[in-house]
mmCIF file of C-alpha atoms in Angstrom:
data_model
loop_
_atom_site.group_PDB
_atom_site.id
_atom_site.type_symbol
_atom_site.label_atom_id
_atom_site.label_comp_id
_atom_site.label_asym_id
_atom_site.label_seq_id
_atom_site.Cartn_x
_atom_site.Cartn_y
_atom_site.Cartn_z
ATOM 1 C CA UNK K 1319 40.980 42.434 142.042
ATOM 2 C CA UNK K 1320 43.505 40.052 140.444
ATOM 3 C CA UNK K 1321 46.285 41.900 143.011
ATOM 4 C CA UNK K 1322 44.039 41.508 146.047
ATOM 5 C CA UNK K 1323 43.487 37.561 144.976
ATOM 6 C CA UNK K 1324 46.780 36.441 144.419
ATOM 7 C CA UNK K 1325 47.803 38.884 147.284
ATOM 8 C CA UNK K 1326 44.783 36.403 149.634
ATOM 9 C CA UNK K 1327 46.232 33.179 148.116
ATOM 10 C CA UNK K 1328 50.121 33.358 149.571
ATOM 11 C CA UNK K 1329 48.623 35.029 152.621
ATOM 12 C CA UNK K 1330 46.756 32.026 153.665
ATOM 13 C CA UNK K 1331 49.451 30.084 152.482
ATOM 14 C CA UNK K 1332 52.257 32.017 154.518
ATOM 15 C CA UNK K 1333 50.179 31.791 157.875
ATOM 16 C CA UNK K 1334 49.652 27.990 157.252
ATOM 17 C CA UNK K 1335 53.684 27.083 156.809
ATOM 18 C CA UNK K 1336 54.551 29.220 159.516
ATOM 19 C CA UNK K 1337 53.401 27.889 162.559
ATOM 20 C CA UNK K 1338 53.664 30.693 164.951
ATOM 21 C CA UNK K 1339 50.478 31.866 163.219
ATOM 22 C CA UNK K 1340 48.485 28.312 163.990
ATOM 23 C CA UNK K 1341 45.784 29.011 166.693
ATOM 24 C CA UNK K 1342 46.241 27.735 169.968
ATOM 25 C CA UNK K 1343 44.902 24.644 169.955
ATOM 26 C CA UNK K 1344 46.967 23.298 167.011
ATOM 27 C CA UNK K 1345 50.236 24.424 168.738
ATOM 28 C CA UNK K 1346 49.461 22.956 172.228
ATOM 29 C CA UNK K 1347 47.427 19.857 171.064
ATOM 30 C CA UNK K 1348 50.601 17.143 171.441
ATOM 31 C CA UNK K 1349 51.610 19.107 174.718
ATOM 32 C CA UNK K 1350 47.801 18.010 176.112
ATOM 33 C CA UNK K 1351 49.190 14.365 176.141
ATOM 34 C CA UNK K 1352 52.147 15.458 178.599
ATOM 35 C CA UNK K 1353 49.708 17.493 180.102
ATOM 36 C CA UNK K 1354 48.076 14.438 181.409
ATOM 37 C CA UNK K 1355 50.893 12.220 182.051
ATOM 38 C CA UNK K 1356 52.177 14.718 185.251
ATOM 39 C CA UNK K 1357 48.710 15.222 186.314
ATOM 40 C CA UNK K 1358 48.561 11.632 186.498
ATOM 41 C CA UNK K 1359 51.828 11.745 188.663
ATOM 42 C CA UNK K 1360 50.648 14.432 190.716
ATOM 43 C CA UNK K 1361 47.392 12.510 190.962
ATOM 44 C CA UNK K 1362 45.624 16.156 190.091
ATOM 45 C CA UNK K 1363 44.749 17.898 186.871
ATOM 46 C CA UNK K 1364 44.929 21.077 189.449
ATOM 47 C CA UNK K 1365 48.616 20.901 190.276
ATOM 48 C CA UNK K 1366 49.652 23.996 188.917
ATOM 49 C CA UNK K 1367 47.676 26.180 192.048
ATOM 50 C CA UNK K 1368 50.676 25.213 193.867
ATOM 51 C CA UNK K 1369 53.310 26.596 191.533
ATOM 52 C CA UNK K 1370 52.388 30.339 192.846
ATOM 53 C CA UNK K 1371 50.692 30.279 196.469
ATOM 54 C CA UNK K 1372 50.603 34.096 196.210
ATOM 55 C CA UNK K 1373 48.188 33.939 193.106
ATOM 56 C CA UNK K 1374 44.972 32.688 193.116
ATOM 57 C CA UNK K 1375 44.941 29.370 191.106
ATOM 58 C CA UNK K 1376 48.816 30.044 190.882
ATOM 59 C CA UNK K 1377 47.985 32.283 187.930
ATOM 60 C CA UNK K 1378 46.646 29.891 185.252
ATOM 61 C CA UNK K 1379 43.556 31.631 184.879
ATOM 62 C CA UNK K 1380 42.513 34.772 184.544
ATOM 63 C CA UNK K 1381 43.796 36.438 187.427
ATOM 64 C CA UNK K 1382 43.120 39.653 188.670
ATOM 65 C CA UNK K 1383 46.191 41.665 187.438
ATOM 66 C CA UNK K 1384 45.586 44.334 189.508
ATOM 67 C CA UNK K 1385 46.286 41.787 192.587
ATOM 68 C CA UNK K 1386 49.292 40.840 190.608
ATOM 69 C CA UNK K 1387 50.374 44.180 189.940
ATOM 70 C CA UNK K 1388 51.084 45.183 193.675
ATOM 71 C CA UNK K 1389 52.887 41.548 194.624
ATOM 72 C CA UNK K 1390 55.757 43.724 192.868
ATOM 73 C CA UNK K 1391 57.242 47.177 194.833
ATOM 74 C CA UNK K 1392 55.722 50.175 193.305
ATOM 75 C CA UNK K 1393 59.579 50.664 192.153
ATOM 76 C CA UNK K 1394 59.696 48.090 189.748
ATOM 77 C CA UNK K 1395 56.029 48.981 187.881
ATOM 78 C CA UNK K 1396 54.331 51.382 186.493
ATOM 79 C CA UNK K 1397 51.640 53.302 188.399
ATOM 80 C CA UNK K 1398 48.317 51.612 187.959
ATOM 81 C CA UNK K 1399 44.709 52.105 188.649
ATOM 82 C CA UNK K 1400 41.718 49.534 189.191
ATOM 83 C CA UNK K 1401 38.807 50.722 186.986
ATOM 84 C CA UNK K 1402 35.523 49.494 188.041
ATOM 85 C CA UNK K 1403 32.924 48.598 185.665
ATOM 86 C CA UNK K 1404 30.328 51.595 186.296
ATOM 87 C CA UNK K 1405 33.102 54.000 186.021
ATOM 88 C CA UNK K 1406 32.636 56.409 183.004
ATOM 89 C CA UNK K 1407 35.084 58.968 180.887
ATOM 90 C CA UNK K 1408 35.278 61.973 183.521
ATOM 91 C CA UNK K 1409 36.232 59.163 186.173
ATOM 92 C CA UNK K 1410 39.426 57.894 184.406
ATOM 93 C CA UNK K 1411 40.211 61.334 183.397
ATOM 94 C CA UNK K 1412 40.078 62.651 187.190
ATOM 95 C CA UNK K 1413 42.232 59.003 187.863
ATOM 96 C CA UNK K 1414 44.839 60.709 185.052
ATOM 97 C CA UNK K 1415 44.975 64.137 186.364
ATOM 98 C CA UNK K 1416 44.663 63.445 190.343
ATOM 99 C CA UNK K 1417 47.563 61.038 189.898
ATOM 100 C CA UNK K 1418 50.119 63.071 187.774
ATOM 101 C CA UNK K 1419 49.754 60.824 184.209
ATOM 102 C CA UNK K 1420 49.543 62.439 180.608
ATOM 103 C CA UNK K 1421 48.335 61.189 177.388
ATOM 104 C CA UNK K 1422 48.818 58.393 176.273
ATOM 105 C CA UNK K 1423 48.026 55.674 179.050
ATOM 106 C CA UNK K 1424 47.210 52.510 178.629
ATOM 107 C CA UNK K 1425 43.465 50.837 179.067
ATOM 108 C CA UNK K 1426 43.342 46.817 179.770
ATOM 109 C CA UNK K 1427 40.864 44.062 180.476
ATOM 110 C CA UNK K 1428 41.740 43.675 185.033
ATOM 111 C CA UNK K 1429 41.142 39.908 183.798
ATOM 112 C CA UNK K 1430 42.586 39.107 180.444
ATOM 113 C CA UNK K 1431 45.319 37.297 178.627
ATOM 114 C CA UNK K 1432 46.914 37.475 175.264
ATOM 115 C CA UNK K 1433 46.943 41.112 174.557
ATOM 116 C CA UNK K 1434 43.290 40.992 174.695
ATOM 117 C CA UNK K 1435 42.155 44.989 174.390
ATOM 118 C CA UNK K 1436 44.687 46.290 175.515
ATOM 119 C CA UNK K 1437 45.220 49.864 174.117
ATOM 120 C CA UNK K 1438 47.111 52.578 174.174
ATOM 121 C CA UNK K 1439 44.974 56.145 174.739
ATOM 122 C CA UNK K 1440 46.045 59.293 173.338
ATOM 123 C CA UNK K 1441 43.343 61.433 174.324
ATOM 124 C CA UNK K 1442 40.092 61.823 176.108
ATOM 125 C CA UNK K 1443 37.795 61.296 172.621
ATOM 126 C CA UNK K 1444 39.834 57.689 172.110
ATOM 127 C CA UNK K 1445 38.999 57.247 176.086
ATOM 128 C CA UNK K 1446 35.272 57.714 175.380
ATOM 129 C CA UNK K 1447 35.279 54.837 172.765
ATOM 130 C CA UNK K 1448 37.263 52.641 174.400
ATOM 131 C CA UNK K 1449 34.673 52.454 176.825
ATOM 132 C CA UNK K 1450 31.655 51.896 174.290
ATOM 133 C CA UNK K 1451 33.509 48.961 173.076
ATOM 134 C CA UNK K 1452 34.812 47.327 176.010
ATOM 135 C CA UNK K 1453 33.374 48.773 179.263
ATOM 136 C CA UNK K 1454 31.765 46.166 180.322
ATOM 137 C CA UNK K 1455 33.764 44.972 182.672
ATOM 138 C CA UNK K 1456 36.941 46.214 185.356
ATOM 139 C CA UNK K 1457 39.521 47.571 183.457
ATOM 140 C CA UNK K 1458 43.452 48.500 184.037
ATOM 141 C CA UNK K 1459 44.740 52.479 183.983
ATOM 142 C CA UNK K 1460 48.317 52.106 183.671
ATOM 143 C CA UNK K 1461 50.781 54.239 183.126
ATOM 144 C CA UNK K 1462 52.641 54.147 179.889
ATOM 145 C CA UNK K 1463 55.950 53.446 179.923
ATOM 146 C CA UNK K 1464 58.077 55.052 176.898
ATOM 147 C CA UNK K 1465 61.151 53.149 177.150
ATOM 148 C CA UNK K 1466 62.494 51.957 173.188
ATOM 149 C CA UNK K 1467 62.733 48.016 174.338
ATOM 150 C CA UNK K 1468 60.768 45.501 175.617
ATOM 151 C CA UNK K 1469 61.388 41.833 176.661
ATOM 152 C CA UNK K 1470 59.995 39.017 178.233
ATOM 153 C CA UNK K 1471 61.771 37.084 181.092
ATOM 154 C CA UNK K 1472 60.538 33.864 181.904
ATOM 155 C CA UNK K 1473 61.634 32.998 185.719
ATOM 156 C CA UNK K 1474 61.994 29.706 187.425
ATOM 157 C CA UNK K 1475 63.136 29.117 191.530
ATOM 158 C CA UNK K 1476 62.858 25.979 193.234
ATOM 159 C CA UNK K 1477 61.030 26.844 196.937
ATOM 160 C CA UNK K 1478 63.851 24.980 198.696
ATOM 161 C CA UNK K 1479 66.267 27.190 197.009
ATOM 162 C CA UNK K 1480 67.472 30.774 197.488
ATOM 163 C CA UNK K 1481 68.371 31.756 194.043
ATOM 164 C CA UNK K 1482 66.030 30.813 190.887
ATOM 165 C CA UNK K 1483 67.287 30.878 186.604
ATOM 166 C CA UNK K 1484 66.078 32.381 183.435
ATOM 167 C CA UNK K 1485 65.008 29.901 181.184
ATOM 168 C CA UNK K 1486 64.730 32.391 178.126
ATOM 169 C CA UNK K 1487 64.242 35.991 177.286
ATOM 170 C CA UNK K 1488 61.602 36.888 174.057
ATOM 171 C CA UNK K 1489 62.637 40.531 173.065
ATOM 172 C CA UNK K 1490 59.373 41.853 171.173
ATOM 173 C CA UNK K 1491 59.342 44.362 168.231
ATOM 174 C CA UNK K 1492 55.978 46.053 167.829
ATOM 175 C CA UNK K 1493 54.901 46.694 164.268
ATOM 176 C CA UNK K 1494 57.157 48.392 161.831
ATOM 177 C CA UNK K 1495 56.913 48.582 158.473
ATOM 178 C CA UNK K 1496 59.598 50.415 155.884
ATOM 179 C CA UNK K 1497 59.368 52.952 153.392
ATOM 180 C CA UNK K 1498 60.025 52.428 149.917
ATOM 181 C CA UNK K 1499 59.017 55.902 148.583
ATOM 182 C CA UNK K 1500 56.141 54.810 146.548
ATOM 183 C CA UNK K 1501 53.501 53.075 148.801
ATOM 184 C CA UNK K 1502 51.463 54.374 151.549
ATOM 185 C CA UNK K 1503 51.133 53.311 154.654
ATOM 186 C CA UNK K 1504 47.960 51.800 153.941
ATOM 187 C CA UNK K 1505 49.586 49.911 151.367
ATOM 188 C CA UNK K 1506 52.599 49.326 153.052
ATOM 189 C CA UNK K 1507 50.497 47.234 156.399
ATOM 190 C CA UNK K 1508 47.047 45.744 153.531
ATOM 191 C CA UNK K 1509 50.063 43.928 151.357
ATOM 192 C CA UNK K 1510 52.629 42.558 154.126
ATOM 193 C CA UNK K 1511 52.476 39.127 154.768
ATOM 194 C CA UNK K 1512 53.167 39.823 158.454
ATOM 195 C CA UNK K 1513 50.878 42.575 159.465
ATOM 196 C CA UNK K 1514 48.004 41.864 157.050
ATOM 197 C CA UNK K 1515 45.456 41.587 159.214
ATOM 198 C CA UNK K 1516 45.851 43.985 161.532
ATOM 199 C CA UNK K 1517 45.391 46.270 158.615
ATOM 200 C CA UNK K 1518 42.023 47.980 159.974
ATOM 201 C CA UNK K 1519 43.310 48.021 163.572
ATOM 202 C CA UNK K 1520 46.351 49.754 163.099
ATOM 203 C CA UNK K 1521 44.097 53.032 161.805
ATOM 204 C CA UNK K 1522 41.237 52.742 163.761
ATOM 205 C CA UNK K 1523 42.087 55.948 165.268
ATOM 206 C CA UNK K 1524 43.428 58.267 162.607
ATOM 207 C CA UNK K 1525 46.506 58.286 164.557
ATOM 208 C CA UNK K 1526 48.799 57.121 161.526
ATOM 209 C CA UNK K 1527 47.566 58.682 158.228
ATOM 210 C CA UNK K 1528 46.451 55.561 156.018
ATOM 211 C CA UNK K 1529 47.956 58.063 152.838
ATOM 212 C CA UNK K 1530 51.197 59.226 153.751
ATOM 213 C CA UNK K 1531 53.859 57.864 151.740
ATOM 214 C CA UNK K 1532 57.450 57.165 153.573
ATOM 215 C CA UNK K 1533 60.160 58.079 152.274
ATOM 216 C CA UNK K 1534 62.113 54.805 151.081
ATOM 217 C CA UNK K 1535 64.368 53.353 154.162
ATOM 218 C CA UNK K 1536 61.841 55.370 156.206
ATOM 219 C CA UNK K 1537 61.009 53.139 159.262
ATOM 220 C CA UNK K 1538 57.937 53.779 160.633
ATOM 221 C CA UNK K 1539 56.597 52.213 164.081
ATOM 222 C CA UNK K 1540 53.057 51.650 163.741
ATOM 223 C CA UNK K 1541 52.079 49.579 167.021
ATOM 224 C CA UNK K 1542 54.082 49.739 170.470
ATOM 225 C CA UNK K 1543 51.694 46.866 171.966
ATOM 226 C CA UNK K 1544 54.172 43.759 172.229
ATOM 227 C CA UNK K 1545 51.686 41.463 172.287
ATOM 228 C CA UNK K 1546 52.406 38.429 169.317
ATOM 229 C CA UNK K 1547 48.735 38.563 169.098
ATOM 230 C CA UNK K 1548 48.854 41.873 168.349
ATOM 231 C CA UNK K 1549 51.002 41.547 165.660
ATOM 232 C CA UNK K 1550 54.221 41.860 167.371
ATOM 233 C CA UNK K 1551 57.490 39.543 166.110
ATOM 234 C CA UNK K 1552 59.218 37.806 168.606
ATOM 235 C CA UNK K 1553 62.816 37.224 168.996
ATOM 236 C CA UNK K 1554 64.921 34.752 170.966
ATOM 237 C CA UNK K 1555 67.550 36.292 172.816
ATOM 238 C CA UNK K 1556 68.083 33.845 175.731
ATOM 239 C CA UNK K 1557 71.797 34.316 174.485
ATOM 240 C CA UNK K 1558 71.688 37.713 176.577
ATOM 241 C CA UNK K 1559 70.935 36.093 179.737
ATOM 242 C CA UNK K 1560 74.031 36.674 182.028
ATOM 243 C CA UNK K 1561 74.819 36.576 185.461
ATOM 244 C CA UNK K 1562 74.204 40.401 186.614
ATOM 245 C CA UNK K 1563 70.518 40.268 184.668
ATOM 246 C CA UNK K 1564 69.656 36.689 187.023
ATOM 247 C CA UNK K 1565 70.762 38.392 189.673
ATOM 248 C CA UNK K 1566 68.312 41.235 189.413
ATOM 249 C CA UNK K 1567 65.402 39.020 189.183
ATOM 250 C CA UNK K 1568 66.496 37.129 192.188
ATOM 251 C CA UNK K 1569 66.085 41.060 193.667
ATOM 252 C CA UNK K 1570 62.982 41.281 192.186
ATOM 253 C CA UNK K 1571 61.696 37.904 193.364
ATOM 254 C CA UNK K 1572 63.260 38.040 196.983
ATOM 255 C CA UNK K 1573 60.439 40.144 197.308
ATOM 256 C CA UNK K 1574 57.653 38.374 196.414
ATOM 257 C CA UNK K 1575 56.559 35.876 198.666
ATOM 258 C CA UNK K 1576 54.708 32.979 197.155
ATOM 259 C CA UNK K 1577 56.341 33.157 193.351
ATOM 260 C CA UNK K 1578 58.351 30.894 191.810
ATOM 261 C CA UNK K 1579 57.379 30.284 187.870
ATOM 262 C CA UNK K 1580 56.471 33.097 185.225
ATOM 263 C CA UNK K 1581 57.029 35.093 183.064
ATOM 264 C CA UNK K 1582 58.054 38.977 183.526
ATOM 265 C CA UNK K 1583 57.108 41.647 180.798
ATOM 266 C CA UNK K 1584 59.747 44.115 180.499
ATOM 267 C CA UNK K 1585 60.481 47.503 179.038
ATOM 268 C CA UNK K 1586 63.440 49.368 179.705
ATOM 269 C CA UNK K 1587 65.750 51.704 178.099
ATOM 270 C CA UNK K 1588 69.039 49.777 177.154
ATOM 271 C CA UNK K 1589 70.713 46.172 177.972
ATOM 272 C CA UNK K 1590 73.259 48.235 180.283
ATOM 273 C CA UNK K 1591 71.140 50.069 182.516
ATOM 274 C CA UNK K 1592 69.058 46.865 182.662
ATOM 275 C CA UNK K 1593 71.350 44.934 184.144
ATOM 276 C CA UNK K 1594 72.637 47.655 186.590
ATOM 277 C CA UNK K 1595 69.019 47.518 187.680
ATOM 278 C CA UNK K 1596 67.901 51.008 186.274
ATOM 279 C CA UNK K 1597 65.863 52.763 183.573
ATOM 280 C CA UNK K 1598 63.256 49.568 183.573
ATOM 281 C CA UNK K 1599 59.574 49.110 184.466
ATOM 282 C CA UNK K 1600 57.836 45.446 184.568
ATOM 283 C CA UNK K 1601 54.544 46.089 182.709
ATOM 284 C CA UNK K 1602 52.823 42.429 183.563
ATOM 285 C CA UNK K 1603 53.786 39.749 185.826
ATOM 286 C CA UNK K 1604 52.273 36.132 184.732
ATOM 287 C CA UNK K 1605 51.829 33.119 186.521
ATOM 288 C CA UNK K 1606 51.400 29.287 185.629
ATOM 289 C CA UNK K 1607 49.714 30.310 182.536
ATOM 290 C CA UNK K 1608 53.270 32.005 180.932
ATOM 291 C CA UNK K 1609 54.402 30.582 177.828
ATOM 292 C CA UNK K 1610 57.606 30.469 176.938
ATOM 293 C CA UNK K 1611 57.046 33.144 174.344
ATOM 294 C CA UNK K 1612 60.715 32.817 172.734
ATOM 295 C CA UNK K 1613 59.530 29.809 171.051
ATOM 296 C CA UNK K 1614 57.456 32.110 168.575
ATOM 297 C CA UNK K 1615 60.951 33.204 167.414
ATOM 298 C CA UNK K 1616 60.086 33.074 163.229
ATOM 299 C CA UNK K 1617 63.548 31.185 163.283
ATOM 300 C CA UNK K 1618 62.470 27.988 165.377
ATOM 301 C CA UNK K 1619 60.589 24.929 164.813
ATOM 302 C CA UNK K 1620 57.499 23.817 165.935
ATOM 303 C CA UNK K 1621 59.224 20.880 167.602
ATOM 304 C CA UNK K 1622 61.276 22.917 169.515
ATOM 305 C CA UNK K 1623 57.869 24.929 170.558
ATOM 306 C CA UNK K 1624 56.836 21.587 171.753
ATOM 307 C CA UNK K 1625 59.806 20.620 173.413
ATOM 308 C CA UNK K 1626 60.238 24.237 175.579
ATOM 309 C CA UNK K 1627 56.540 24.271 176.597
ATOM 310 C CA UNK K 1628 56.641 20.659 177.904
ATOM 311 C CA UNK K 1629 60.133 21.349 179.809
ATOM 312 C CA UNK K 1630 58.291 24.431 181.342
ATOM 313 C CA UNK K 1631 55.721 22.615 182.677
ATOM 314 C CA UNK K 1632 57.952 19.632 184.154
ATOM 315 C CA UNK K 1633 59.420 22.577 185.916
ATOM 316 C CA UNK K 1634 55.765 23.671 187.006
ATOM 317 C CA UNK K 1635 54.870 19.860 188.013
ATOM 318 C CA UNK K 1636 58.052 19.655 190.331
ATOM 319 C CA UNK K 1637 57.592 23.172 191.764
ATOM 320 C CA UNK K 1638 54.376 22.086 192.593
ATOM 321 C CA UNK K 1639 54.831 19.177 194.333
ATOM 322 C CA UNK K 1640 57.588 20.607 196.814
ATOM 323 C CA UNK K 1641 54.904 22.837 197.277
ATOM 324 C CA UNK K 1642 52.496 20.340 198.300
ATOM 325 C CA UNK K 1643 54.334 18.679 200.503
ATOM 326 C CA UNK K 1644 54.705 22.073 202.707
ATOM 327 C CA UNK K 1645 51.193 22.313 202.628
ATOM 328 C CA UNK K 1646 49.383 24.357 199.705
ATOM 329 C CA UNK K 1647 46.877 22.603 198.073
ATOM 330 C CA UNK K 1648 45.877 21.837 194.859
ATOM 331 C CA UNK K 1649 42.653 23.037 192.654
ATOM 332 C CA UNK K 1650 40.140 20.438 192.804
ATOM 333 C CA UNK K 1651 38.830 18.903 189.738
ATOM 334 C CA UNK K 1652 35.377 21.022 189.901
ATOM 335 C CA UNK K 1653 37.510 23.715 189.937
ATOM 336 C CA UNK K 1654 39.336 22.971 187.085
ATOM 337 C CA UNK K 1655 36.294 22.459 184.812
ATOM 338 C CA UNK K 1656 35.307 25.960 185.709
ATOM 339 C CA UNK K 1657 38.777 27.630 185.013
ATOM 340 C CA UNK K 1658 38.432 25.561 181.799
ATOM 341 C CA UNK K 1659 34.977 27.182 180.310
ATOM 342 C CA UNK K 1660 36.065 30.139 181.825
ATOM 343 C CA UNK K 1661 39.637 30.259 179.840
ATOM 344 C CA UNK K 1662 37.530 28.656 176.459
ATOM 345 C CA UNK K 1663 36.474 31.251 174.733
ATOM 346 C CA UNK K 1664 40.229 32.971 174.465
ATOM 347 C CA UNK K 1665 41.597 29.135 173.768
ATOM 348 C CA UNK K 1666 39.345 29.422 170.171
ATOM 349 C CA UNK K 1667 41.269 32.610 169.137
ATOM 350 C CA UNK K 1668 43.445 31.801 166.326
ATOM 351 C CA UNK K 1669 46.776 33.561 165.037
ATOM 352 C CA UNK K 1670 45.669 33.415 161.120
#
């Protein structure tokens, strides 16, 4: 008990200094103020619809990612599958088998953010309770994509201009814990200071025995979703942006009519094929709503958090008013007050 108390004290103290593990409201709550000064400029707290005329609301709500999903060439993404609501465990297993997929796949809210249950399905039993626990609404079949590395792009390109930039890359390690020949696994994820409390999650389905004991160096990969939320660590490698990887995303974007800001979600095998434009799949495309996400880099400050999201969104305000000007409107203020209570409820989830 003494362990588990002391172990509960520098936990809570950890997430508190460490302020990628603040909940949202704390880390965007000075960013609010700029928030209002370009709204006030762009006399419209709706400006960002205009950012991304080919996404509803320019993607600052909770779009419908499987609209998103096919603005991108079936090349470039994995093969995905609308689930509708009323659609039970032999449906998506007819989905998997009439469309060539194995085990494991990957299940997703069709309107969610923040890694929100997304899971990764290994079999038809882990299907079944998927859908007792969050059928009750459209869901995402996707296709998972095995590649070793994932990243995060974020994309900017000025409408009047033919080529856009990278503004950072976030390359995302899933949870990994290592061996030390005496501790279980269980042991390993209850008393890390990282991954404590993902502790249940992580064997919820018996996939990773709770008992096994690594051997020591042993690295053990516990959790592929590379979601921060979901325990994830984020790195900052905008260092590797270079001139061959831009160009591929000016590709990629040349054919998307109507984007201009976001983020891409990337997996792909190595840097090299990458940048030749092969061996890589973008898992999720994100709109107005993208942060930034090499700012939760453990290495960097909560100023310079601050300072990134409210450069992003200057980028966003002047995007959207060239946009204006050539005609696509802005969402009204009623409109905004719905996105708002509709986008509350994920705003109150916290990191700690």
């Amino acid at each position: 008990m003494r362990k588990e108390f002391l172990f509960k004290l520098r936990y809570q103290w950890h997430r508190l200094i460490h302020w990628e593990f603040w909940p949202m409201w704390a880390v965007y709550l000075p960013c609010i103020f700029y928030y209002f000064w370009i709204s006030l400029k762009s006399r419209s707290f709706g400006f960002f619809r205009a950012v991304n005329p080919a996404i509803v609301h320019g993607g600052m709500t909770l779009e419908d990612k499987n609209f998103v999903n096919q603005l991108l060439p079936q090349r470039y993404r994995p093969k995905s599958f609308l689930v509708k609501i009323e659609t039970k465990t032999e449906g998506i297993e007819n989905i998997i088998r009439e469309n060539g997929l194995k085990y494991p796949v990957i299940l997703k809210p069709n309107n969610g953010c923040r890694g929100r249950n997304v899971e990764l399905i290994r079999n038809r039993e882990h299907v079944k309770t998927y859908l007792e626990n969050h059928g009750n609404e459209d869901l995402l079949l996707e296709e998972y994509i095995n590649y070793p590395n994932e990243i995060g792009v974020f994309y900017i390109r000025f409408p009047n201009e033919d080529k856009g930039f990278i503004t950072g890359i976030v390359e995302k390690k899933g949870i990994t814990v290592t061996g030390d020949g005496k501790q279980s696994l269980g042991e390993l994820i209850q008393y890390d200071l990282r991954y404590h409390s993902f502790y249940l999650k992580i064997f919820h389905d018996d996939h990773h025995k709770i008992n096994y004991i690594p051997n020591e160096n042993e690295q053990i990969l516990l959790s592929t979703i590379g979601n921060h939320a979901r325990g994830a660590t984020f790195y900052d490698v905008s260092y590797k942006t270079s001139v061959k990887l831009t160009d591929l995303f000016n590709d990629i974007c040349s054919s998307v009519k109507g984007f201009y800001y976001g983020r891409f979600d990337v997996k792909f095998n190595t840097w090299e094929e990458l940048e030749n434009g092969e061996n890589f799949k973008i898992i999720e495309l994100n709109g107005a709503a993208s942060e930034p996400t090499f700012i939760y880099d453990p290495q960097h400050s909560y100023f310079f958090a601050v300072k990134e999201i409210m450069r992003h969104w200057n980028f966003m305000y002047k995007i959207a008013k060239f946009n204006q000007k050539k005609g696509h409107r802005f969402t009204s203020n009623e409109e905004c007050w719905k996105i708002l209570k509709e986008f509350n409820p994920f705003l109150e989830s916290s990191r700690i």
